[in-house]
Amino acid sequence: EVQLVESGGGLVQPGGSLRLSCAASGFSVSSNYMTWVRQAPGKGLEWVSIIYSGGQWHYADSVKDRFSISRDNSHNTLYLEMNTLRGEDTGVYYCARGGPGDWYFDLWGRGTLVTVSA
Amino acid sequence: SFELTQPPSLSVSPGQTASLTCSGDVLPQQYVSWYQQRPGQAPVLVMYKDTERPAGIPARFSASSSGTTVTLTISGVQAEDEADYFCQSANSVGTYYVFGSGTKVTVL
């Protein structure tokens, strides 16, 4: 079955760190562009980061220099390393697969909740 | 950077037509995608490259593009179409992605 399953969310104090994982099945993360999108409670979707098949990555200004996207091809897993976490980073984090061609996401995981609070 | 503007809400009766708009200065040059998000669920792609419908999405979903506005149309709205709908686009080199703020569709 083609799917994405996120894990690694939880409660963390401000200034802390967390690593999210996104396990893919039915396709290869290394052959597709992959992204992280988050959603604060009761709010809309916010793009966070993307990694392309060639290894290039990009970040939203709100997380630049604090978050790091990577992948492990042998485990077919996407990661998001989050450092210096803030309250405004609280939300559900979704990973998604890029669709063929231009700049859209055709497969989403169910998300993992990150709560940044003292 | 750029922005995409969506009306916050829309109410429609079953069987009627819902027209959801997404506006942005980049849209004449960049494609728009649409995602449906039902309460408590992950987003689902319902339209891409402005007017392309993914496999498995009902034919009552269609879209059109004109200048700086793209419109997602749901014909013959059903109760199951009640959800938040987000448009999304990217810059020309795929280094920056933006979602609209979303339109909440309520089926009366």
Tab-separated table of C-alpha atoms in Angstrom, chain B residues 5 14-15 35 66 81 93 104:
chain	number	residue	atom	x	y	z
B	5	THR	CA	-6.344	35.015	-1.003
B	14	PRO	CA	-27.226	20.194	-1.090
B	15	GLY	CA	-27.441	19.816	-4.853
B	35	TYR	CA	-6.738	20.367	-1.104
B	66	SER	CA	-8.728	33.448	-15.456
B	81	ASP	CA	-18.150	17.906	0.615
B	93	VAL	CA	11.746	27.589	-9.240
B	104	LYS	CA	-14.719	26.560	5.015
